[in-house]
Coordinates of C-alpha atoms and ligand atoms in Angstrom, one line a residue:
M750 CA -9.5 -11.2 -14.6
P751 CA -7.0 -8.7 -15.8
K752 CA -3.4 -9.9 -16.0
Q753 CA -0.9 -8.5 -13.4
I754 CA 2.9 -8.5 -13.4
A755 CA 4.3 -7.2 -10.1
I756 CA 7.9 -6.0 -10.1
D757 CA 9.5 -4.9 -6.9
G758 CA 13.1 -4.0 -6.0
P759 CA 15.4 -1.3 -4.6
A760 CA 15.9 2.2 -6.1
G761 CA 18.0 2.4 -9.2
A762 CA 17.8 -1.3 -10.2
G763 CA 16.2 -0.4 -13.5
K764 CA 12.7 -1.5 -12.6
S765 CA 10.9 1.3 -14.4
T766 CA 12.9 1.0 -17.7
V767 CA 12.4 -2.8 -17.7
A768 CA 8.8 -2.6 -16.6
R769 CA 7.9 0.0 -19.2
A770 CA 9.5 -2.1 -22.0
V771 CA 7.8 -5.3 -20.9
A772 CA 4.4 -3.5 -20.7
E773 CA 4.9 -2.2 -24.3
K774 CA 5.8 -5.6 -25.7
L775 CA 2.8 -7.3 -24.0
G776 CA 0.3 -4.4 -24.6
F777 CA -0.2 -4.0 -20.9
I778 CA -0.4 -0.6 -19.0
Y779 CA 2.8 0.3 -17.1
V780 CA 2.0 1.6 -13.6
D781 CA 4.9 3.3 -11.8
T782 CA 3.8 3.5 -8.2
G783 CA 6.9 5.4 -7.0
A784 CA 5.6 8.3 -9.0
M785 CA 2.5 8.4 -6.8
Y786 CA 4.6 8.6 -3.6
R787 CA 6.7 11.3 -5.3
A788 CA 3.5 13.3 -6.1
M789 CA 2.4 13.1 -2.5
A790 CA 5.9 14.2 -1.4
L791 CA 5.7 17.2 -3.7
F792 CA 2.3 18.1 -2.3
L793 CA 3.6 17.9 1.3
S794 CA 6.6 20.0 0.5
Q795 CA 4.3 22.6 -1.2
Q796 CA 2.3 22.6 2.0
G797 CA 5.4 23.3 4.0
V798 CA 4.9 20.1 6.1
D799 CA 7.8 18.7 8.0
P800 CA 8.4 15.2 6.3
E801 CA 9.2 13.7 9.7
D802 CA 5.9 14.9 11.2
R803 CA 3.4 12.0 10.8
K804 CA 0.5 13.8 12.4
A805 CA 0.9 16.8 10.2
I806 CA 1.1 14.6 7.1
E807 CA -2.0 12.7 8.1
A808 CA -3.9 15.9 8.6
V809 CA -3.3 17.2 5.1
C810 CA -2.7 14.2 2.9
D811 CA -6.4 13.8 2.0
R812 CA -6.2 17.2 0.3
A813 CA -3.9 15.7 -2.3
E814 CA -5.9 14.3 -5.2
I815 CA -3.5 12.1 -7.2
T816 CA -4.6 10.7 -10.4
I817 CA -2.9 8.8 -13.2
S818 CA -3.5 8.8 -16.9
H819 CA -1.6 7.3 -19.9
V820 CA -0.7 9.3 -23.0
D821 CA 0.8 7.1 -25.8
G822 CA 1.6 4.4 -23.2
E823 CA 3.5 6.9 -21.0
Q824 CA 2.2 7.4 -17.5
Q825 CA 1.3 10.9 -16.5
V826 CA 0.8 11.8 -12.8
F827 CA -1.6 14.6 -11.8
L828 CA -1.6 16.4 -8.4
N829 CA -4.8 18.3 -7.9
G830 CA -5.3 18.6 -11.6
E831 CA -1.7 19.7 -12.4
N832 CA 0.5 17.4 -14.5
V833 CA 3.5 17.0 -12.2
S834 CA 5.2 14.1 -14.1
K835 CA 8.4 16.2 -14.6
K836 CA 8.4 18.1 -11.3
I837 CA 8.6 14.9 -9.3
R838 CA 12.0 13.8 -10.8
T839 CA 14.3 15.7 -8.6
E840 CA 16.8 14.4 -5.9
E841 CA 14.9 16.4 -3.3
I842 CA 11.6 14.7 -4.1
S843 CA 13.4 11.3 -4.1
R844 CA 14.6 12.1 -0.6
L845 CA 11.3 13.3 0.7
A846 CA 9.3 10.5 -0.9
A847 CA 11.5 7.9 0.8
I848 CA 10.5 9.5 4.2
T849 CA 6.9 10.3 3.6
S850 CA 6.0 7.0 2.0
A851 CA 6.4 5.4 5.4
V852 CA 3.3 7.1 6.7
P853 CA 0.4 4.6 7.0
K854 CA -2.3 6.9 5.8
V855 CA -0.3 7.9 2.7
R856 CA 0.1 4.2 1.9
Q857 CA -3.6 3.5 2.3
K858 CA -4.4 6.2 -0.2
M859 CA -1.9 4.9 -2.7
R860 CA -3.1 1.3 -2.2
A861 CA -6.7 2.3 -3.2
L862 CA -5.5 4.0 -6.4
Q863 CA -3.2 1.1 -7.3
H864 CA -6.0 -1.4 -6.8
Q865 CA -8.3 0.7 -9.0
L866 CA -5.8 0.7 -11.8
A867 CA -5.0 -3.0 -11.6
E868 CA -8.7 -4.0 -11.6
R869 CA -9.4 -2.4 -14.9
Q870 CA -6.7 -3.5 -17.2
D871 CA -3.6 -5.7 -17.7
V872 CA -0.8 -4.1 -15.8
V873 CA 2.9 -4.2 -15.2
M874 CA 3.2 -2.5 -11.8
D875 CA 6.5 -1.6 -10.2
G876 CA 7.3 -0.5 -6.7
R877 CA 8.4 -1.8 -3.3
D878 CA 5.4 -3.7 -2.0
I879 CA 3.4 -4.7 -5.1
G880 CA 4.0 -8.5 -4.9
T881 CA 3.8 -8.6 -1.1
C882 CA 0.9 -6.2 -0.3
I883 CA -0.8 -4.6 -3.3
L884 CA -1.2 -7.5 -5.7
P885 CA -0.5 -10.6 -3.6
E886 CA -2.5 -12.7 -6.0
A887 CA -0.5 -11.7 -9.1
P888 CA 0.5 -14.8 -11.0
C889 CA 3.8 -13.1 -12.1
K890 CA 6.1 -11.6 -9.5
I891 CA 9.6 -10.5 -9.9
Y892 CA 12.2 -9.1 -7.5
L893 CA 14.5 -7.1 -9.7
T894 CA 17.7 -5.9 -8.2
A895 CA 21.4 -5.1 -8.9
G896 CA 24.4 -4.5 -6.7
T897 CA 24.8 -1.2 -4.9
A898 CA 27.9 -0.2 -6.8
E899 CA 26.3 -1.1 -10.2
R900 CA 23.2 0.9 -9.3
A901 CA 25.4 3.9 -8.4
R902 CA 27.4 3.5 -11.6
R903 CA 24.2 3.5 -13.7
R904 CA 22.9 6.6 -11.9
C905 CA 26.2 8.4 -12.5
E906 CA 25.9 7.5 -16.2
E907 CA 22.4 9.0 -16.3
Y908 CA 23.7 12.2 -14.8
A909 CA 26.6 12.3 -17.2
A910 CA 24.2 11.9 -20.1
K911 CA 22.4 15.0 -18.9
G912 CA 25.6 16.9 -18.4
I913 CA 25.2 17.0 -14.6
P914 CA 28.3 16.4 -12.5
A915 CA 28.0 13.4 -10.2
D916 CA 30.0 12.1 -7.3
F917 CA 30.0 8.3 -7.3
S918 CA 30.6 7.9 -3.5
A919 CA 27.9 10.4 -2.6
I920 CA 25.4 8.6 -4.9
E921 CA 26.4 5.2 -3.7
Q922 CA 25.9 6.4 -0.1
E923 CA 22.5 7.9 -1.0
I924 CA 21.4 4.5 -2.5
I925 CA 22.5 2.7 0.6
E926 CA 20.5 5.1 2.8
R927 CA 17.4 4.8 0.6
D928 CA 17.6 1.0 0.7
E929 CA 17.8 1.1 4.5
R930 CA 14.7 3.2 4.7
D931 CA 12.7 1.2 2.2
K932 CA 13.7 -2.2 3.8
N933 CA 13.4 -1.2 7.4
R934 CA 10.2 0.8 7.7
E935 CA 7.4 -0.7 9.8
I936 CA 4.7 -0.7 7.1
S937 CA 5.1 -2.5 3.8
P938 CA 8.9 -2.7 3.8
L939 CA 10.7 -3.6 0.6
R940 CA 11.2 -7.4 0.5
Q941 CA 11.0 -10.2 -1.9
A942 CA 7.6 -12.0 -2.0
E943 CA 8.0 -15.7 -1.3
D944 CA 6.7 -16.6 -4.7
A945 CA 8.6 -13.9 -6.6
V946 CA 11.4 -14.7 -9.0
Y947 CA 14.7 -13.1 -8.0
L948 CA 16.4 -11.3 -10.9
D949 CA 19.8 -9.7 -10.4
T950 CA 20.5 -7.5 -13.4
S951 CA 24.0 -6.4 -12.3
D952 CA 25.6 -8.1 -15.3
M953 CA 22.7 -7.7 -17.7
T954 CA 22.0 -5.1 -20.4
I955 CA 18.5 -3.6 -20.4
E956 CA 17.6 -5.8 -23.3
Q957 CA 18.7 -8.9 -21.5
A958 CA 16.7 -7.9 -18.4
V959 CA 13.6 -7.3 -20.5
E960 CA 14.0 -10.7 -22.2
S961 CA 14.4 -12.3 -18.8
V962 CA 11.2 -10.7 -17.5
L963 CA 9.3 -11.7 -20.6
A964 CA 10.6 -15.3 -20.2
I965 CA 9.4 -15.4 -16.6
A966 CA 6.0 -13.9 -17.6
G967 CA 5.8 -16.5 -20.4
S968 CA 6.2 -19.3 -17.9
C969 CA 3.7 -18.1 -15.4
A970 CA 0.4 -19.9 -14.7
W971 CA -2.0 -17.2 -15.9
K972 CA -5.5 -17.6 -14.6
Ligands
DC88 O1 10.7 4.1 -7.3 P1 10.9 5.5 -6.8 O2 12.3 5.9 -6.6 O3 10.2 6.5 -7.8 O4 10.1 5.6 -5.4 C1 10.1 6.8 -4.7 C2 10.0 6.4 -3.2 O5 8.6 5.9 -3.0 C3 10.9 5.3 -2.7 O6 11.8 5.8 -1.7 C4 10.1 4.3 -1.9 C5 8.6 4.8 -2.1 N1 7.8 3.7 -2.7 C6 7.1 2.9 -1.9 O7 7.3 3.1 -0.7 N2 6.3 2.0 -2.3 C7 6.1 1.8 -3.7 N3 5.3 0.9 -4.1 C8 6.9 2.6 -4.6 C9 7.7 3.6 -4.1

């Protein structure tokens, strides 16, 4: 059976950076499931669908063919044949994905894709519902989080590095709203799986967080 490491947690906790590094060290494939929801959000916005209109989303979401491939270990996301890996990294798509990812049919589609990927190879998969819903049998589950202010500070730093002006309070508020949506939606809300290890990275460097995840993985009972 392929090995599975499931990492869940709120937006901006550093999941993707840590998961990518852990996957590289272990020779696993890194699967960023948020990117799939972002690709769907991009599709829906291209179709001019109202993100709050569930019926309209369910009527068109099957026309989005989302596929994943890996180039030099880096995940690439394709939407109907187009590589949209860069296009999905905007604040607007973050906002839309947080809304449209709550639609049951959208989640069903993504679940099928995520299962296919995890059945074929050893994976480090990150998201919101990986340990609870997608890979409930994964022997290694981690709930990776950090305080709201620390997550907002990190996001501001990322913007500053790109030369983009950032307003700390606005970013912190956005993070709080996204957490609320992710944790309170009806289907597959963000929560810690009972058998997941809780890891608060507020006072950790990326290297320390990676080492902690590797230590947790090392102590898991792999089947
Ligand atoms: O991790 P991210 O910011 O790229 O995720 C974008 C959105 O997708 C986020 O608001 C929640 C949603 N998401 C989800 O519902 N389930 C997942 N497994 C991953 C992401």
